[in-house]
Short mmCIF file of C-alpha atoms in Angstrom, two decimals:
data_model
loop_
_atom_site.label_atom_id
_atom_site.label_comp_id
_atom_site.label_asym_id
_atom_site.label_seq_id
_atom_site.Cartn_x
_atom_site.Cartn_y
_atom_site.Cartn_z
CA MET A 1 -0.84 67.93 -57.10
CA CYS A 2 2.84 67.33 -56.84
CA PRO A 3 3.90 63.94 -58.24
CA VAL A 4 6.32 63.35 -55.33
CA ARG A 5 3.58 63.92 -52.80
CA ASN A 6 1.27 61.52 -54.63
CA ALA A 7 3.93 58.81 -54.55
CA ARG A 8 4.41 59.23 -50.79
CA ILE A 9 0.64 58.95 -50.16
CA SER A 10 0.49 55.85 -52.35
CA ARG A 11 3.30 54.20 -50.36
CA ARG A 12 1.55 55.00 -47.07
CA ARG A 13 -1.75 53.46 -48.22
CA ARG A 14 -0.43 50.22 -49.68
CA GLY A 15 -1.21 46.88 -47.84
CA LEU A 16 1.08 44.25 -46.27
CA THR A 17 3.48 42.45 -48.50
CA LEU A 18 3.46 38.64 -48.74
CA VAL A 19 6.62 38.40 -46.63
CA GLU A 20 5.10 40.58 -43.92
CA MET A 21 1.91 38.47 -43.86
CA LEU A 22 3.87 35.23 -43.60
CA LEU A 23 5.96 36.67 -40.79
CA ALA A 24 2.84 37.79 -38.89
CA ILE A 25 1.18 34.38 -39.34
CA SER A 26 4.34 32.64 -38.08
CA ILE A 27 4.48 34.83 -34.97
CA LEU A 28 0.80 34.20 -34.27
CA GLY A 29 1.30 30.43 -34.74
CA ILE A 30 4.27 30.33 -32.37
CA THR A 31 2.37 32.36 -29.78
CA ALA A 32 -0.72 30.14 -30.05
CA GLY A 33 1.38 26.97 -29.80
CA THR A 34 3.21 28.28 -26.75
CA LEU A 35 -0.02 29.25 -25.00
CA THR A 36 -1.61 25.87 -25.87
CA GLY A 37 1.38 23.97 -24.49
CA LEU A 38 1.37 26.07 -21.34
CA ALA A 39 -2.36 25.52 -20.83
CA LEU A 40 -1.95 21.75 -21.36
CA SER A 41 0.92 21.62 -18.85
CA VAL A 42 -1.15 23.49 -16.27
CA GLN A 43 -4.09 21.17 -16.87
CA GLN A 44 -1.93 18.04 -16.53
CA GLY A 45 -0.26 19.40 -13.40
CA THR A 46 -3.61 20.22 -11.84
CA SER A 47 -4.99 16.78 -12.75
CA TYR A 48 -1.95 15.02 -11.26
CA SER A 49 -2.07 17.14 -8.10
CA GLN A 50 -5.73 16.28 -7.61
CA GLY A 51 -5.00 12.60 -8.26
CA TYR A 52 -2.06 12.68 -5.86
CA SER A 53 -4.27 14.25 -3.21
CA THR A 54 -6.86 11.50 -3.70
CA ALA A 55 -4.20 8.78 -3.49
CA THR A 56 -2.80 10.35 -0.32
CA GLN A 57 -6.24 10.38 1.27
CA HIS A 58 -6.85 6.73 0.33
CA ALA A 59 -3.47 5.69 1.71
CA ARG A 60 -3.99 7.61 4.94
CA VAL A 61 -7.38 5.99 5.57
CA ALA A 62 -6.11 2.49 4.73
CA LEU A 63 -2.96 2.80 6.87
CA GLU A 64 -4.86 4.26 9.82
CA ARG A 65 -7.35 1.39 9.67
CA ILE A 66 -4.62 -1.24 9.53
CA THR A 67 -2.47 0.27 12.28
CA ARG A 68 -5.47 0.79 14.56
CA THR A 69 -6.48 -2.86 14.17
CA VAL A 70 -2.92 -4.00 14.93
CA SER A 71 -2.51 -1.75 17.97
CA GLN A 72 -5.80 -3.06 19.43
CA ALA A 73 -5.13 -6.72 18.58
CA TYR A 74 -5.05 -9.59 21.04
CA ALA A 75 -2.10 -11.93 21.51
CA ALA A 76 -1.18 -14.73 23.89
CA GLY A 77 1.72 -17.13 24.30
CA ASP A 78 2.53 -18.78 20.98
CA TYR A 79 -0.15 -16.78 19.16
CA PRO A 80 1.51 -13.41 18.42
CA GLY A 81 -1.58 -11.52 17.26
CA ALA A 82 -0.32 -10.49 13.81
CA VAL A 83 1.15 -12.74 11.14
CA VAL A 84 2.21 -12.14 7.53
CA VAL A 85 1.04 -14.73 4.99
CA TYR A 86 3.30 -15.11 1.95
CA ASP A 87 1.82 -15.91 -1.42
CA SER A 88 4.30 -17.97 -3.45
CA VAL A 89 4.96 -17.87 -7.19
CA GLY A 90 7.74 -20.29 -8.05
CA ARG A 91 10.67 -19.51 -5.77
CA TRP A 92 9.40 -15.99 -5.07
CA GLN A 93 7.37 -14.99 -2.04
CA PHE A 94 5.07 -11.97 -1.82
CA PRO A 95 4.31 -10.76 1.75
CA ASP A 96 1.08 -9.01 0.77
CA THR A 97 -1.36 -10.44 3.34
CA LEU A 98 -1.61 -9.50 7.03
CA VAL A 99 -3.71 -11.57 9.46
CA VAL A 100 -4.61 -9.92 12.80
CA TRP A 101 -6.25 -11.51 15.85
CA SER A 102 -8.88 -8.89 16.61
CA PRO A 103 -11.92 -10.24 18.52
CA SER A 104 -14.82 -7.83 18.99
CA GLY A 105 -14.94 -8.70 22.68
CA ALA A 106 -13.26 -11.27 24.90
CA PRO A 107 -11.59 -13.98 22.79
CA ALA A 108 -13.24 -17.39 22.74
CA ASN A 109 -9.91 -19.03 23.63
CA PRO A 110 -7.81 -16.54 25.65
CA SER A 111 -4.76 -18.81 25.46
CA GLY A 112 -5.32 -19.58 21.78
CA PRO A 113 -5.83 -20.65 19.16
CA PRO A 114 -8.00 -17.85 17.76
CA LEU A 115 -11.14 -18.52 15.76
CA LEU A 116 -11.46 -17.60 12.12
CA GLY A 117 -14.37 -15.33 13.04
CA GLU A 118 -12.01 -13.29 15.28
CA LEU A 119 -9.52 -12.50 12.55
CA VAL A 120 -9.18 -9.40 10.37
CA ILE A 121 -7.31 -9.98 7.11
CA TYR A 122 -5.74 -7.28 4.93
CA CYS A 123 -4.89 -8.40 1.40
CA PRO A 124 -5.20 -7.48 -2.28
CA ASP A 125 -8.30 -8.56 -4.16
CA PRO A 126 -7.36 -11.87 -5.88
CA SER A 127 -9.11 -10.79 -9.07
CA ASN A 128 -8.17 -7.05 -9.02
CA PRO A 129 -4.65 -6.33 -7.73
CA ASN A 130 -5.29 -2.58 -7.60
CA ARG A 131 -7.86 -3.15 -4.80
CA LEU A 132 -6.89 -3.53 -1.12
CA LEU A 133 -9.45 -5.34 1.04
CA GLU A 134 -10.27 -5.81 4.72
CA VAL A 135 -11.71 -9.31 5.07
CA THR A 136 -13.56 -10.96 7.95
CA ALA A 137 -15.49 -14.19 8.45
CA PRO A 138 -17.99 -13.29 11.20
CA GLY A 139 -19.45 -16.20 13.11
CA SER A 140 -16.90 -18.79 11.96
CA SER A 141 -15.77 -21.06 14.81
CA VAL A 142 -12.90 -22.70 12.92
CA ALA A 143 -9.71 -22.67 15.01
CA VAL A 144 -6.77 -20.97 13.28
CA PRO A 145 -3.08 -21.75 13.95
CA LEU A 146 -2.03 -18.09 14.01
CA LYS A 147 1.69 -18.73 13.70
CA ASP A 148 4.02 -17.87 10.84
CA SER A 149 4.98 -21.43 9.92
CA SER A 150 1.59 -23.07 10.48
CA LEU A 151 -0.46 -20.35 8.77
CA ASN A 152 1.81 -20.17 5.71
CA THR A 153 0.51 -23.33 4.11
CA ALA A 154 -1.23 -23.96 0.82
CA VAL A 155 -4.46 -24.81 2.65
CA TRP A 156 -4.63 -21.53 4.57
CA ARG A 157 -3.49 -19.46 1.59
CA ALA A 158 -6.37 -20.96 -0.38
CA GLU A 159 -8.79 -20.27 2.51
CA ILE A 160 -7.72 -16.62 2.71
CA LYS A 161 -8.14 -16.20 -1.04
CA SER A 162 -11.58 -17.77 -0.83
CA LEU A 163 -12.57 -15.32 1.91
CA ALA A 164 -11.19 -12.38 -0.07
CA SER A 165 -13.11 -13.48 -3.15
CA GLY A 166 -16.34 -13.19 -1.17
CA ASN A 167 -17.10 -16.89 -1.27
CA SER A 168 -17.38 -17.27 2.50
CA GLY A 169 -16.30 -13.94 4.01
CA ASN A 170 -17.10 -10.25 4.10
CA ALA A 171 -14.77 -7.98 2.16
CA VAL A 172 -14.59 -4.20 2.65
CA LEU A 173 -12.82 -2.16 -0.03
CA LEU A 174 -10.17 0.13 1.49
CA THR A 175 -8.82 1.55 -1.77
CA GLU A 176 -8.71 0.79 -5.47
CA LEU A 177 -5.62 2.89 -6.15
CA VAL A 178 -2.94 0.30 -5.34
CA ARG A 179 -0.31 0.01 -8.04
CA PRO A 180 -0.55 -3.27 -10.02
CA ALA A 181 2.95 -4.36 -11.02
CA GLN A 182 3.88 -6.84 -13.74
CA PHE A 183 5.95 -9.62 -12.16
CA ASP A 184 6.31 -11.86 -15.19
CA ALA A 185 4.47 -12.54 -18.43
CA SER A 186 1.49 -14.11 -16.63
CA THR A 187 1.62 -12.64 -13.11
CA VAL A 188 0.43 -9.26 -11.90
CA ARG A 189 0.95 -8.43 -8.21
CA ALA A 190 -0.30 -5.63 -6.01
CA ALA A 191 2.46 -3.34 -4.72
CA VAL A 192 1.66 -4.10 -1.06
CA ARG A 193 4.12 -5.35 1.53
CA PHE A 194 3.74 -6.28 5.20
CA ALA A 195 6.48 -7.19 7.66
CA VAL A 196 6.34 -8.26 11.32
CA GLU A 197 9.31 -8.20 13.67
CA ARG A 198 9.00 -9.66 17.17
CA ARG A 199 11.21 -9.18 20.22
CA PRO A 200 12.13 -11.68 21.47
CA SER A 201 12.19 -13.31 18.05
CA ASP A 202 10.35 -16.53 17.26
CA SER A 203 13.58 -18.53 17.23
CA GLU A 204 14.67 -17.07 20.59
CA TRP A 205 11.30 -17.83 22.18
CA THR A 206 11.24 -21.39 20.78
CA ALA A 207 14.75 -22.01 22.13
CA CYS A 208 13.76 -20.61 25.54
CA GLN A 209 10.75 -22.91 25.74
CA ALA A 210 13.03 -25.88 25.14
CA GLN A 211 15.71 -24.50 27.51
CA PRO A 212 14.16 -22.21 30.18
CA THR A 213 17.58 -21.13 31.44
CA LEU A 214 17.80 -18.88 28.37
CA TRP A 215 15.04 -16.66 29.81
CA ASP A 216 17.39 -14.03 31.24
CA SER A 217 19.26 -13.70 27.95
CA LEU A 218 16.18 -12.91 25.84
CA ALA A 219 16.16 -9.52 24.10
CA TRP A 220 13.17 -7.96 25.85
CA PRO A 221 12.19 -4.55 24.41
CA ARG A 222 13.20 -1.71 26.74
CA GLY A 223 14.40 -4.32 29.25
CA LEU A 224 10.83 -5.25 30.26
CA GLY A 225 11.64 -8.81 31.26
CA GLY A 226 11.10 -9.89 34.86
CA SER A 227 11.89 -13.14 36.62
CA GLN A 228 8.49 -14.67 35.83
CA THR A 229 7.00 -12.53 33.04
CA GLY A 230 8.34 -10.57 30.10
CA LEU A 231 6.67 -8.09 27.75
CA ARG A 232 7.00 -9.18 24.16
CA GLN A 233 6.60 -6.67 21.32
CA ALA A 234 5.47 -7.20 17.75
CA ALA A 235 6.18 -4.38 15.31
CA VAL A 236 4.17 -4.36 12.08
CA ARG A 237 5.34 -2.34 9.06
CA VAL A 238 3.20 -1.59 6.02
CA GLU A 239 4.16 -0.30 2.57
CA LEU A 240 1.62 0.70 -0.08
CA GLN A 241 2.46 1.97 -3.54
CA MET A 242 -0.44 4.10 -4.71
CA LEU A 243 -1.40 5.68 -8.02
CA PRO A 244 -3.16 8.95 -8.75
CA ASP A 245 -6.75 8.10 -9.63
CA SER A 246 -6.23 8.94 -13.30
CA TRP A 247 -3.81 5.97 -13.45
CA ALA A 248 -5.97 3.59 -11.37
CA GLY A 249 -6.03 0.03 -12.67
CA GLN A 250 -3.43 0.64 -15.37
CA LEU A 251 -0.65 -1.89 -15.59
CA ASP A 252 2.96 -0.80 -15.10
CA PRO A 253 2.55 2.95 -15.55
CA GLN A 254 5.59 5.18 -15.54
CA ALA A 255 7.62 4.59 -12.40
CA GLN A 256 7.51 8.22 -11.30
CA GLN A 257 3.70 8.06 -11.14
CA ALA A 258 3.65 5.54 -8.25
CA VAL A 259 3.78 7.09 -4.78
CA PRO A 260 4.94 5.00 -1.76
CA PHE A 261 3.28 5.34 1.64
CA PHE A 262 4.45 3.74 4.89
CA GLY A 263 2.80 2.90 8.19
CA SER A 264 3.72 1.06 11.38
CA ALA A 265 2.12 -0.16 14.59
CA THR A 266 3.23 -2.11 17.65
CA LEU A 267 1.51 -4.69 19.77
CA SER A 268 2.82 -5.69 23.23
CA TYR A 269 1.75 -8.69 25.32
CA ALA A 270 3.01 -10.67 28.29
CA LEU A 271 4.89 -13.96 28.03
CA PRO A 272 5.16 -16.24 31.08
CA HIS A 273 8.39 -17.91 32.08
CA PRO A 274 8.30 -21.44 30.61
#
């Protein structure tokens, strides 16, 4: 056999060199790492999307329940039907509690004050700020001063917290996906905010009661103010910051993980000329 031909066959049959093997292993490692990273990203994206969907559903149910209660609430005279209670920490106030006058039938006192058993309270769980509760005290005949200034007292704040803790009231869990936010070293607050705006405003109505001649100058919504009766409107706004369920209960997660949801409802009722 020709020596040249034997050399060519020998070169064709030889295995991979060390350099070629290292190069192949490197390419395989890079490919595997890329595919692993891609699979992890897809898994995380799917998990977050599912969590976002769950948070959206929780927020929708909670907001619909709150707005429906407000829109069907009862109000009369100096008792506006919906009041925000502010929890205070030092000089800071947190408007995270909404009290609604919502009797199951005819109110016990049509002209007010409402009874505690006729109220529906929306507030965070005092012991778990990621939980939003609907609280009632069925059967209670305690009269409640459902006004901003008179209800925002230490006594009534303590009573509402007692009801929410289950000591003397019934609490229904609306969601446990509310974002808990670190306020200071020792305070964690639920990212929940309520606001109520009334037209005419409380100050305008108080001034009109003291000086009836101001009646015609009151800012009635849509001009619905007659010579003897005017239609007052209370607008309630709600903001919830929710977390995907994979983040539920975790303190101060990344800011981009929290998702804000908003709701609103209006309540209209007649005011007589003072």
